[in-house]
Short mmCIF file of C-alpha atoms and ligand atoms in Angstrom, two decimals:
data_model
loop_
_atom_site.label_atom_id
_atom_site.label_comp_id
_atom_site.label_asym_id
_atom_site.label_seq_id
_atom_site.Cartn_x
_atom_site.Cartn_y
_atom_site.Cartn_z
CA UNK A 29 -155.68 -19.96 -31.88
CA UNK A 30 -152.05 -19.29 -32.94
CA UNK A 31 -153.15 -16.14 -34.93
CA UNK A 32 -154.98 -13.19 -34.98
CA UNK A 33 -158.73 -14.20 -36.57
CA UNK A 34 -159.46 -12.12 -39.54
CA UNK A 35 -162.47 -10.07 -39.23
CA UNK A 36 -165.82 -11.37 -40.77
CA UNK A 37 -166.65 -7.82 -40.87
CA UNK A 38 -163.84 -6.45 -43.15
CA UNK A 39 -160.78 -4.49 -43.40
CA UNK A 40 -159.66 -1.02 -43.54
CA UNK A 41 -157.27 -0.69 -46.46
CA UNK A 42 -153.84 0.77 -45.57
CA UNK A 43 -152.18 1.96 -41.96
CA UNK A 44 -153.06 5.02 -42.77
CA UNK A 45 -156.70 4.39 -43.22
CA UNK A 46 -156.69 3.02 -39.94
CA UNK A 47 -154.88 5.80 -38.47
CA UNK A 48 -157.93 8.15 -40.00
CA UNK A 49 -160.50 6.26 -39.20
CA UNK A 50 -159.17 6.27 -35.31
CA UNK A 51 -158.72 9.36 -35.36
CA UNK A 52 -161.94 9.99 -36.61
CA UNK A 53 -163.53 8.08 -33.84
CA UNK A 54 -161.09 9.86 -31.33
CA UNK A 55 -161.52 13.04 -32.57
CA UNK A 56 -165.65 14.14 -31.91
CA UNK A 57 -167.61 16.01 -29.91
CA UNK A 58 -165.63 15.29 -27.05
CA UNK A 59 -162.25 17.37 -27.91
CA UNK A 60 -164.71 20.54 -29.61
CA UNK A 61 -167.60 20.09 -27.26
CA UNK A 62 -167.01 18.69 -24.34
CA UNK A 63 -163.41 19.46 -23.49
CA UNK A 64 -163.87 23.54 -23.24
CA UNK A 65 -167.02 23.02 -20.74
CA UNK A 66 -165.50 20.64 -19.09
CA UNK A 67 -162.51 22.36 -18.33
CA UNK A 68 -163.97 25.55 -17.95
CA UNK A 69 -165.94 23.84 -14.63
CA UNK A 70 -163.11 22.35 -13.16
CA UNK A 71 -160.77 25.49 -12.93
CA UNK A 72 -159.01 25.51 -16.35
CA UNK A 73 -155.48 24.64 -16.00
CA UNK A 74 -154.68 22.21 -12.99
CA UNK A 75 -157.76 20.29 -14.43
CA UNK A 76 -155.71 20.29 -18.04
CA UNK A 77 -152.79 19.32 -16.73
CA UNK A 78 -154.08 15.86 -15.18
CA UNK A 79 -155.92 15.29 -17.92
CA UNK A 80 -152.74 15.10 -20.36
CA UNK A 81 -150.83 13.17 -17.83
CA UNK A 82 -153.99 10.36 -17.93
CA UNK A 83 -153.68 10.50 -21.80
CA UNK A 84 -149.79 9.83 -21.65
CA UNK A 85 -150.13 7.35 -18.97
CA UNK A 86 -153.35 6.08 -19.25
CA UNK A 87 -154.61 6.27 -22.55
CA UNK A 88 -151.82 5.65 -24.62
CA UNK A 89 -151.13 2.28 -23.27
CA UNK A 90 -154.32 1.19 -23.33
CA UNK A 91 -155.29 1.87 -26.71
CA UNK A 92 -151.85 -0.09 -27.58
CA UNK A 93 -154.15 -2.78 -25.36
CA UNK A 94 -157.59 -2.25 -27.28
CA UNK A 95 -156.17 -2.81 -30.47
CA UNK A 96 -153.81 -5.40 -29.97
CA UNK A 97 -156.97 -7.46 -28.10
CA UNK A 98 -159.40 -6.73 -31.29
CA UNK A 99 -157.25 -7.38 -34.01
CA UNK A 100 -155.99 -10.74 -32.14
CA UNK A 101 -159.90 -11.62 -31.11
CA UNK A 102 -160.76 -10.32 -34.80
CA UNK A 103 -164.91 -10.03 -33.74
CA UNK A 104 -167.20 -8.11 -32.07
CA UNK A 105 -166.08 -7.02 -28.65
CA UNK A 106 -168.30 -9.14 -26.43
CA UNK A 107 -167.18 -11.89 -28.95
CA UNK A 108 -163.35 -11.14 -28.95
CA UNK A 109 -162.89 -10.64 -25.22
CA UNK A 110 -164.87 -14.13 -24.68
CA UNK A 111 -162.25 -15.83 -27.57
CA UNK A 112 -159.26 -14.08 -25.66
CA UNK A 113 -160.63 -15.30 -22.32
CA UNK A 114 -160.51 -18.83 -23.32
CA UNK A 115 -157.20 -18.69 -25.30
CA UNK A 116 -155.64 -17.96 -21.74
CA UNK A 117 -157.52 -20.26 -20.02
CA UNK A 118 -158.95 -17.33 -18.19
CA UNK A 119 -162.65 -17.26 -16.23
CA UNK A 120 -165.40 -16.93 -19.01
CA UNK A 121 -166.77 -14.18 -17.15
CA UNK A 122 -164.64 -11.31 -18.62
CA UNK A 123 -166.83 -11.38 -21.32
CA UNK A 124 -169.10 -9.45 -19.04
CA UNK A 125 -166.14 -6.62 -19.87
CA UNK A 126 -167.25 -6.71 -23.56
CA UNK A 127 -170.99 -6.54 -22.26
CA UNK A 128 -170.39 -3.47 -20.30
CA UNK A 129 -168.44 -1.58 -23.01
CA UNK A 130 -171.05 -2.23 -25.37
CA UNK A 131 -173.86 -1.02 -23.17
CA UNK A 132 -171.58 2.04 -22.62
CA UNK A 133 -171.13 3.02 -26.62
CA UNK A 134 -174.75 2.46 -26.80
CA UNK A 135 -175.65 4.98 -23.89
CA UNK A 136 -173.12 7.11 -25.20
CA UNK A 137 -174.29 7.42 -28.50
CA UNK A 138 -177.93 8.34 -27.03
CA UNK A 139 -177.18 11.51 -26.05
CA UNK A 140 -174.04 12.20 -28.22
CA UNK A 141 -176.89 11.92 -30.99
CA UNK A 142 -178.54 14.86 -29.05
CA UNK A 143 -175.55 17.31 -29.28
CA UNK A 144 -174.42 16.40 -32.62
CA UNK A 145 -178.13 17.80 -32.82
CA UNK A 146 -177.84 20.75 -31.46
CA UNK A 147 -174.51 21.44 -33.83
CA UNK A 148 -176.73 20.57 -36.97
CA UNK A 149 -179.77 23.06 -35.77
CA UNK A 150 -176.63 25.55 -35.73
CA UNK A 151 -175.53 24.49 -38.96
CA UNK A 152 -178.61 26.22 -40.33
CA UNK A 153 -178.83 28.57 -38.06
CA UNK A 154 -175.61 30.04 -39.59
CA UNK A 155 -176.64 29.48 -43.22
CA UNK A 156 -179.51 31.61 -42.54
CA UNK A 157 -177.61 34.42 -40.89
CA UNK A 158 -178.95 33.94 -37.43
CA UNK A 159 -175.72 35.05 -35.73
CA UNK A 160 -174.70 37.76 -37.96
CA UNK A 161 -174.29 41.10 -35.57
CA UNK A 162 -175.94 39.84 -32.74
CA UNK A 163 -175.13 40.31 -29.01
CA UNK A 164 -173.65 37.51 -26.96
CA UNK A 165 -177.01 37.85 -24.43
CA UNK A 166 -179.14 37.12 -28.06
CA UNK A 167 -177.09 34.60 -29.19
CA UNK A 168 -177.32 32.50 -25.06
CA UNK A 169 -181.16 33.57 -26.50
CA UNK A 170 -180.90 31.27 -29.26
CA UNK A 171 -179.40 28.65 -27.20
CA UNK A 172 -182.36 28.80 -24.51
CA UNK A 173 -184.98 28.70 -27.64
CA UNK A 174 -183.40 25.26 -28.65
CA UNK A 175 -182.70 23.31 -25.26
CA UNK A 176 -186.82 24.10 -24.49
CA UNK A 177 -187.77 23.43 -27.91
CA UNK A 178 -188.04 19.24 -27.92
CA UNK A 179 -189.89 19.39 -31.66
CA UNK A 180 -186.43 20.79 -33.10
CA UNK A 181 -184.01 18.92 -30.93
CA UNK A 182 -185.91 15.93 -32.03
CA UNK A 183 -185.93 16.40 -35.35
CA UNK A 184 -182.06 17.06 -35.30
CA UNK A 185 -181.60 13.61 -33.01
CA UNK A 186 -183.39 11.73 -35.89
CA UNK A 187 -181.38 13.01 -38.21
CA UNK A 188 -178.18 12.10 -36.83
CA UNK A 189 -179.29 8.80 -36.13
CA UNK A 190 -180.50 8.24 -39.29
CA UNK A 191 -177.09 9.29 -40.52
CA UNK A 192 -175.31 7.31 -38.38
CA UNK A 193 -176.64 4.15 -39.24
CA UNK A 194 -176.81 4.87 -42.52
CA UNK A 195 -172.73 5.25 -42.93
CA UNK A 196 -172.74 1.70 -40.37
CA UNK A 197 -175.03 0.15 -42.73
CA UNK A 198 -172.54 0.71 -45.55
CA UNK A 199 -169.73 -1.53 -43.62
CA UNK A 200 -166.01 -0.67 -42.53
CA UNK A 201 -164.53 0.58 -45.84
CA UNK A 202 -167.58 1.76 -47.69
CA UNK A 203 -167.36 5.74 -47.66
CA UNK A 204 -165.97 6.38 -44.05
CA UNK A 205 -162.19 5.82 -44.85
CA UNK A 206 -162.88 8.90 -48.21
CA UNK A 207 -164.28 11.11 -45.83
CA UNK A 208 -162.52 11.04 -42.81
CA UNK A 209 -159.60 11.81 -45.52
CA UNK A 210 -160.96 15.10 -46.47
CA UNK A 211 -162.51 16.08 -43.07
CA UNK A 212 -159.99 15.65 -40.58
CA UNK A 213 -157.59 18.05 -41.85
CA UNK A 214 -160.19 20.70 -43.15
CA UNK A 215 -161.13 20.14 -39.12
CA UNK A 216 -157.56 21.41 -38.66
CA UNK A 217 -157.82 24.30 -40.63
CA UNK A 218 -161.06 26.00 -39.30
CA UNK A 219 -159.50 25.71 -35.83
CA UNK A 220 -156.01 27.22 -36.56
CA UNK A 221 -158.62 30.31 -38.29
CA UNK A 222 -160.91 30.75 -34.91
CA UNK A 223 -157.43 30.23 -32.90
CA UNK A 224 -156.48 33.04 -35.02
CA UNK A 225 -159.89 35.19 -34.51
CA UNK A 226 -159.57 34.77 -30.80
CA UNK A 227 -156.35 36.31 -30.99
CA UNK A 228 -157.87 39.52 -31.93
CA UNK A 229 -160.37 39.73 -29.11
CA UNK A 230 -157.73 41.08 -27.06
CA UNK A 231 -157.86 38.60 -24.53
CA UNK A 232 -155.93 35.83 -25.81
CA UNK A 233 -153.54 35.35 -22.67
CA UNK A 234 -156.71 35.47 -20.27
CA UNK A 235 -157.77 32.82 -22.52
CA UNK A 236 -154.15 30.86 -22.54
CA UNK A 237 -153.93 31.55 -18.58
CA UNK A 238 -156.75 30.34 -17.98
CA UNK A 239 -156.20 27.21 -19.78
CA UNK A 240 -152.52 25.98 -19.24
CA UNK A 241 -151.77 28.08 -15.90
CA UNK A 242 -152.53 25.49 -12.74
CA UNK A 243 -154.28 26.49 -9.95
CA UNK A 244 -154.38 23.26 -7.95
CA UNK A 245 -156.36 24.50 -4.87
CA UNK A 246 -158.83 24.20 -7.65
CA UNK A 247 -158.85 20.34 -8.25
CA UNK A 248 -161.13 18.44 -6.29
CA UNK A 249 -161.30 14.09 -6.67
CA UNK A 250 -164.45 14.70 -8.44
CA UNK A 251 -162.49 16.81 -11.03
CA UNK A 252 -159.43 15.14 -11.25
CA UNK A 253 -162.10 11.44 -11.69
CA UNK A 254 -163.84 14.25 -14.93
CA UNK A 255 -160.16 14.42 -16.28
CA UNK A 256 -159.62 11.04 -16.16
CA UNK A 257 -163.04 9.86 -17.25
CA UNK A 258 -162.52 12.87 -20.00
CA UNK A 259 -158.91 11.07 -21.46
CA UNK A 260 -161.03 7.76 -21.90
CA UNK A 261 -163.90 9.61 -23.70
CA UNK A 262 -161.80 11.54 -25.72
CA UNK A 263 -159.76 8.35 -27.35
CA UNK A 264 -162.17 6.61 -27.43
CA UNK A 265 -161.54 3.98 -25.23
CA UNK A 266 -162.70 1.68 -22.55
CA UNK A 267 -165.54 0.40 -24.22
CA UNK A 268 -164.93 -1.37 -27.45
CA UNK A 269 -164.58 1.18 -30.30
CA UNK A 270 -160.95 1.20 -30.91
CA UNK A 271 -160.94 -2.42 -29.94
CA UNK A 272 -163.70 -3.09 -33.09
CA UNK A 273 -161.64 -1.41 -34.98
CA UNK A 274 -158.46 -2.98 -34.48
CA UNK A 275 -160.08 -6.14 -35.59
CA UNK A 276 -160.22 -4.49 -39.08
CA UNK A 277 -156.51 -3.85 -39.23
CA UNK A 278 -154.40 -5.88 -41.19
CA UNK A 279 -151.74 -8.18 -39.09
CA UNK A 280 -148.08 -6.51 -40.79
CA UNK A 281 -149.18 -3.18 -39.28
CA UNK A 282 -147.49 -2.04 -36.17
CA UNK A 283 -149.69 -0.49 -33.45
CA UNK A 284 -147.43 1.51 -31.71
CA UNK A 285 -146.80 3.90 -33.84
CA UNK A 286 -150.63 3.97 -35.37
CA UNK A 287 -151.32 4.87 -31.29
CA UNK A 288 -148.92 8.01 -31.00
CA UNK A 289 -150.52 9.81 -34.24
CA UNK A 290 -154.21 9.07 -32.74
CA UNK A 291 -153.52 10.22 -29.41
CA UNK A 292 -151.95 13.30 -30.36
CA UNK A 293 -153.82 14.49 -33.13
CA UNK A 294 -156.79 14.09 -30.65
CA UNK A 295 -155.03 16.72 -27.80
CA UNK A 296 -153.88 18.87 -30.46
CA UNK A 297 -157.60 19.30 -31.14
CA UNK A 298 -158.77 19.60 -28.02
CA UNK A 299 -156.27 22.32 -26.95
CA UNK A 300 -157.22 24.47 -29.95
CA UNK A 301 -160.68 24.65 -29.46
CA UNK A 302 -160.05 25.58 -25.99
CA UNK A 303 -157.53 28.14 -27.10
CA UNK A 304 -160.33 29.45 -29.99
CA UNK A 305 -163.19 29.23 -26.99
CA UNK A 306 -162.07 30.62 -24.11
CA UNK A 307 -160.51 34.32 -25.37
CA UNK A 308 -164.13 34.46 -26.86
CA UNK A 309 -165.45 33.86 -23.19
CA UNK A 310 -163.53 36.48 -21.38
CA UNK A 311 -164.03 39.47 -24.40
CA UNK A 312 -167.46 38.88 -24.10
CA UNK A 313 -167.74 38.56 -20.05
CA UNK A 314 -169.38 35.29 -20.30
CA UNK A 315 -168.79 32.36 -17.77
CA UNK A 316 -165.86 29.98 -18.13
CA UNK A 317 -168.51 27.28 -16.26
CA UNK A 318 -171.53 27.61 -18.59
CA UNK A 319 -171.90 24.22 -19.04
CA UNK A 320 -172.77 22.26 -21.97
CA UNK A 321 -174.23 24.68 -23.89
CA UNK A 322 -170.58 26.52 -23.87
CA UNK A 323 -169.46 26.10 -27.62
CA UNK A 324 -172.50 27.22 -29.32
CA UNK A 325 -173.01 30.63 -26.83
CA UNK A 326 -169.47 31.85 -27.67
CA UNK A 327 -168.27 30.85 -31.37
CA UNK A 328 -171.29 31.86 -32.92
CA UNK A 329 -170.41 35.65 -31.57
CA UNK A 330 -167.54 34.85 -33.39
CA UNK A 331 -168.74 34.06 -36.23
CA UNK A 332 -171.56 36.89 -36.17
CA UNK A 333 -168.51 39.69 -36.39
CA UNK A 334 -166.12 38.68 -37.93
CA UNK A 335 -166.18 39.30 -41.96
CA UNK A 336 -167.14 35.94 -43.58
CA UNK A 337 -168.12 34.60 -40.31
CA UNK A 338 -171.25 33.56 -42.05
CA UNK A 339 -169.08 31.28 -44.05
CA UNK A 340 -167.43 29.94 -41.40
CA UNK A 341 -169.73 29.31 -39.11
CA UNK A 342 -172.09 27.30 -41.78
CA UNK A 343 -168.52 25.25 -42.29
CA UNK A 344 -167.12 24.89 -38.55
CA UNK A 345 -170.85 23.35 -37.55
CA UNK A 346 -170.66 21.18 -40.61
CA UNK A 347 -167.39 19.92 -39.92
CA UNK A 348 -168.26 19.48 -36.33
CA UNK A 349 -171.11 17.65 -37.30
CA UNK A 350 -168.86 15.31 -39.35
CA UNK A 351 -166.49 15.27 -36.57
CA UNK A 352 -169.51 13.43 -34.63
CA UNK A 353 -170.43 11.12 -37.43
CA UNK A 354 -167.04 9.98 -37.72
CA UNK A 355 -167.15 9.30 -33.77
CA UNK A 356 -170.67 8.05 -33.41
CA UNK A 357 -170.17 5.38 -35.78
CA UNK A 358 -167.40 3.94 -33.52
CA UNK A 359 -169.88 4.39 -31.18
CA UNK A 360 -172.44 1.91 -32.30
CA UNK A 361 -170.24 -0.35 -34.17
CA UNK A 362 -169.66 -2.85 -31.30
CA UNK A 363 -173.06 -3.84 -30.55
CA UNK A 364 -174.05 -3.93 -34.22
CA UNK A 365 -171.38 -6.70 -35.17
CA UNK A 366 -172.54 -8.07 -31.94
CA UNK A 367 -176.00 -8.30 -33.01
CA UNK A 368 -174.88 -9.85 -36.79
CA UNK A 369 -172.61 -12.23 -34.88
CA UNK A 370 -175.19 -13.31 -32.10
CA UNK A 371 -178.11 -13.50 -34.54
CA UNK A 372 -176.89 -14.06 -38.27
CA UNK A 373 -178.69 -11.28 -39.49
CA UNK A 374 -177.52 -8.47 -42.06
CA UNK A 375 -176.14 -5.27 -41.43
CA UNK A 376 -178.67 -3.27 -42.31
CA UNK A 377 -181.02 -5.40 -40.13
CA UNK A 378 -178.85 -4.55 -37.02
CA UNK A 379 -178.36 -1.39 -38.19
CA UNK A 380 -181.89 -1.17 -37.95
CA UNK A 381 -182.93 -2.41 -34.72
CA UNK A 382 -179.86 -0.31 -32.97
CA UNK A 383 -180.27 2.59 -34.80
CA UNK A 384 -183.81 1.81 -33.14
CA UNK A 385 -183.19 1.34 -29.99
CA UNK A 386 -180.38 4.21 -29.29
CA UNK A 387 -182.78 6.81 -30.74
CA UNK A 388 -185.72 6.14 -28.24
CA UNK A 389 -182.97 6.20 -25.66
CA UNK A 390 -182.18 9.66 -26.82
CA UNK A 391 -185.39 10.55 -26.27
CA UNK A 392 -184.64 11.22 -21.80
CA UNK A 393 -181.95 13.22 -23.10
CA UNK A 394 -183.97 15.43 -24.93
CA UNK A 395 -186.60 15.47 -22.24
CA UNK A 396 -183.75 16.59 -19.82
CA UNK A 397 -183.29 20.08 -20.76
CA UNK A 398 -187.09 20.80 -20.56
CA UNK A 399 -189.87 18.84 -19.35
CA UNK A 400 -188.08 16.17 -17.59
CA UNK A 401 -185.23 19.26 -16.36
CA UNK A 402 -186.20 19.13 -12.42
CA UNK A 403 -186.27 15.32 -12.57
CA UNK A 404 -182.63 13.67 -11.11
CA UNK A 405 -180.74 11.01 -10.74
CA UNK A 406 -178.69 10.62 -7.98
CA UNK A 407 -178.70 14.47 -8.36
CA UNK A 408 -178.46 14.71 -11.88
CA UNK A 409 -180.63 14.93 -14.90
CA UNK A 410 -181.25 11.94 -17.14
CA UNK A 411 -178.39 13.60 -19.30
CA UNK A 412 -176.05 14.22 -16.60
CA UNK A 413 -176.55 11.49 -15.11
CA UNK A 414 -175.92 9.00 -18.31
CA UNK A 415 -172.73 11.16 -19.03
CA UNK A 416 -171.43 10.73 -15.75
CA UNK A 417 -172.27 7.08 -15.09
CA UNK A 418 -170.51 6.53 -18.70
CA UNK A 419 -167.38 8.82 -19.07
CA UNK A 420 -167.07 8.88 -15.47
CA UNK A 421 -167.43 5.22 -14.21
CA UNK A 422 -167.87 2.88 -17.11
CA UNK A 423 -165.33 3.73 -19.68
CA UNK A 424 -162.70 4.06 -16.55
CA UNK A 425 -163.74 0.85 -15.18
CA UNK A 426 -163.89 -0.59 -18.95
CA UNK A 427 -160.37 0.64 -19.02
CA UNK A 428 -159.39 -0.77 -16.04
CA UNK A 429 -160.35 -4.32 -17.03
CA UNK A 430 -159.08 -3.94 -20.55
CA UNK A 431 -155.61 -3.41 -18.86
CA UNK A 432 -155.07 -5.97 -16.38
CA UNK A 433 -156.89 -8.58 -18.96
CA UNK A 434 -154.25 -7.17 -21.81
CA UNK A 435 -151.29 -7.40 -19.19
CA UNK A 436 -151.93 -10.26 -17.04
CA UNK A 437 -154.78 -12.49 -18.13
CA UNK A 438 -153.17 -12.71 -21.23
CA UNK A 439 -149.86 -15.10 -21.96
CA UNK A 440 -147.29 -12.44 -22.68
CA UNK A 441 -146.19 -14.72 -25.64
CA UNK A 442 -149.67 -14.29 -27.20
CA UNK A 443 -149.49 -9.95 -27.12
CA UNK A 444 -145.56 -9.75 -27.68
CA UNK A 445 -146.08 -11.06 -31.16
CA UNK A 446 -149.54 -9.12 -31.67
CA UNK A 447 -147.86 -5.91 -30.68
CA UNK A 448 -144.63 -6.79 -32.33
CA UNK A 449 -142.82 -4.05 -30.33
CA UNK A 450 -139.04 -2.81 -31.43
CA UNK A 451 -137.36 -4.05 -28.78
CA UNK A 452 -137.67 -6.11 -25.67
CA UNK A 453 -137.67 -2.82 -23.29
CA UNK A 454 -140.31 -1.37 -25.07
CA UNK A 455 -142.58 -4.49 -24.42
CA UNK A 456 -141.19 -4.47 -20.80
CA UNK A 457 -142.48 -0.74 -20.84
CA UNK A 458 -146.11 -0.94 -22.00
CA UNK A 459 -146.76 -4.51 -19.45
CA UNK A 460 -145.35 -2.12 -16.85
CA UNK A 461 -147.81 0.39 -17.80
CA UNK A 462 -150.71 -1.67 -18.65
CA UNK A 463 -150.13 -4.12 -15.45
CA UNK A 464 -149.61 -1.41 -13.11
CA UNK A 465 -149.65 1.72 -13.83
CA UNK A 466 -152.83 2.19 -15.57
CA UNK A 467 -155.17 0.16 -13.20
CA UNK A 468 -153.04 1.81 -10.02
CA UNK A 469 -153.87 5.10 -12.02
CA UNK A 470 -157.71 4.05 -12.21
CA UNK A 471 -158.15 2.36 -8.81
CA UNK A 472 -156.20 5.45 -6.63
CA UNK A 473 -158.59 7.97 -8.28
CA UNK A 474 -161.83 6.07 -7.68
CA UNK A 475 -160.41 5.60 -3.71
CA UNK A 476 -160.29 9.50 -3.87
CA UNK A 477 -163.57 9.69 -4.83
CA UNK A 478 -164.93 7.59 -2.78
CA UNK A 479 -163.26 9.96 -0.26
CA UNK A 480 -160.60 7.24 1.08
CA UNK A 481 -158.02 9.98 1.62
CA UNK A 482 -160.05 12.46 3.87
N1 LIG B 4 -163.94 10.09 -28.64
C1 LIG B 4 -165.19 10.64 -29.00
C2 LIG B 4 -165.17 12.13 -28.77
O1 LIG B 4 -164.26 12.66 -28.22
C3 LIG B 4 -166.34 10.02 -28.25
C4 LIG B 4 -166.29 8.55 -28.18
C5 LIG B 4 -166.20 7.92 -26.97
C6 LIG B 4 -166.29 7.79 -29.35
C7 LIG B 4 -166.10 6.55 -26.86
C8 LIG B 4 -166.20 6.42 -29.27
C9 LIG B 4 -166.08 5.80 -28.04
O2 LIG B 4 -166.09 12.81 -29.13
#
């Protein structure tokens, strides 16, 4: 294969369509959900601070390696990796690497669907004035009502799904590449206007303190592995997603630069809503480590008192909502072109059996926050135990492998003229970074888990 294979599947229009559309996947639940909690568990700033170095050294270079690997590979994941594999003469069983990412979007997606749930029950929770002038303990109230109530959660799940497959079913540039164009930067705006709310509580530098001042006494392995983990979820990568879509961009556009407005359009987020978050935390003398149920116990108090916070409330949980759509398509994308490549069925038919499958999966994530709540894994719910054994081992592992295949399995001939870099030093650069530094990265933090060091 001299050339990159053009995708069976289709092709996104124009750069920037491709920048949206990665951004869109990048840019989810993880950044407005996820992120706060997260970082609100592990101490605040030390924990931020290692997770931007892992996006700078980590993430960025391997999403260079993602979409360099699917656009040259130009199918499915499983399919591309197994092409690539054979083009450098390599062992056939990396395609095992394209296996485990797709397993991991597909786990992923199970209990993404869940949360993207939750932000659609509050979606009409706000419409119908639910928050409006109530206390922070009635508002956790509302929170508690949900998490026990499996009739609602499942209702929400199914309609997410549904959604979901319903925008896959429609193919790569049918509706996704319009919407992400209007969403993203409305995204933007809401935030900068809670940003601006929290300023008013009053406690706007406990909130900034608390985020981007480092205690590192703080960091434990286990936290510095959920900031790693946490850069992979966040972009998106380690399991296929941005590699799928790469294989939809067209061959004169340059990745590098495509990479830099994804990655940091995807931090920007992510610091905002924990700059709009955690001022709302301290005014109201709630806890920084609430756990997953963090964004929808403090913005709605927000939106309750401020004037038109009915308004914004019904539009931050729609956007959010959109925010997870956009994501959860990348999601489930991989093993749906797998399952039209492997079997020669239609879209819709894959779309179907998926769509399928990841719902009944998303079933033991329901069942985790009430009847199934004092049943673990490995000391962890069913949902705590399928985030962590994804964000937290697969994607990083995914990563991993993505790296060293991208910077050593592969001839360097074959990826200098897919990534068509500037200059010679820059290529030197990212093979540095993707041979060594990435996997070294990877590899010293699972050691430190493992407790290696002491
Ligand atoms: N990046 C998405 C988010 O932050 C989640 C995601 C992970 C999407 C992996 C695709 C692949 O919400």
């Amino acid at each position: 294969m001299a050339n990159s294979k053009k995708s069976m599947h289709g092709a996104w229009s124009s750069r920037f369509a491709f920048i949206l559309a990665a951004t869109g996947s990048a840019v989810g639940l993880g950044n407005i959900w996820k992120f706060p909690y997260i970082a609100g568990e592990n101490g605040g700033g030390a924990f931020v601070i290692v997770y931007l170095l892992c996006v700078a050294a980590i993430g960025i270079p391997i999403m260079m390696a993602e979409i360099m690997l699917g656009r040259r590979g130009g199918q499915c994941p499983i399919n591309t990796i197994k092409a690539l594999a054979k083009e450098a003469g390599a062992n056939e069983n990396w395609k095992y690497l394209g296996w485990m990412g797709t397993l991991a979007g597909f786990l992923i997606l199970s209990y993404y669907s869940v949360i993207a749930g939750w932000s659609l029950s509050y979606v009409v929770k706000a419409f119908t004035g639910s928050f409006s002038g109530e206390s922070a303990a009635q508002i956790n109230t509302l929170f508690t009502e949900l998490k026990a109530s499996q009739g609602e959660q499942i209702f929400w799940h199914t309609f997410f799904i549904v959604a979901t497959m319903s925008v896959v079913a429609r193919g790569v540039e049918g509706g996704i590449e319009k919407a992400v164009r209007f969403l993203m930067p409305s995204l933007f705006v809401l935030l900068f206007l809670l940003v601006a709310y929290a300023m008013t509580t009053g406690y706007y530098s406990e909130g900034l303190a608390f985020l981007f001042k480092p205690d590192f006494s703080e960091l434990t392995a286990n936290s510095i592995l959920t900031a790693m983990g946490h850069a992979f979820f966040t972009l998106s990568l380690g399991m296929g997603a941005i590699m799928v879509y790469g294989a939809y961009l067209p061959k004169d556009i340059s990745i590098a630069k495509t990479v830099f407005w994804i990655a940091g359009a995807d931090t920007v987020v992510a610091l905002l809503s924990g700059m709009a978050i955690f001022p709302i935390v301290f005014s109201n003398g709630l806890e920084a480590g609430a756990g997953e149920g963090l964004i929808f116990q403090t913005l709605p108090i927000a939106f309750g008192n401020m004037t038109g916070g009915w308004l914004f409330g019904v539009l931050f949980f729609v956007l959010l909502v959109f925010a997870a759509l956009s994501s959860a398509i990348s999601l489930i994308e991989p093993a749906v072109t797998w399952v039209i490549e492997k079997f020669t069925v239609t879209r819709n038919q894959a779309c179907l059996a998926m769509g399928g499958a990841v719902w009944l999966m998303g079933l033991g994530t329901v069942f985790s926050f009430n009847s199934w709540a004092d049943v673990t894994f490995f000391g962890l719910t069913f949902f705590g135990f399928l985030d962590y054994l994804t964000a937290n081992l697969m994607l990083p592992i995914g990563g991993f492998l993505i790296a060293i295949f991208a910077g050593r399995v592969m001839h360097d001939r074959h990826t200098k003229e897919e990534l068509n870099l500037k200059t010679e030093k820059h290529f030197e650069i990212w093979t540095y970074l993707v041979s060594y530094v990435a996997p070294a990265a990877v590899f010293i933090v699972f050691l430190s888990v493992l407790g290696i060091f002491g």
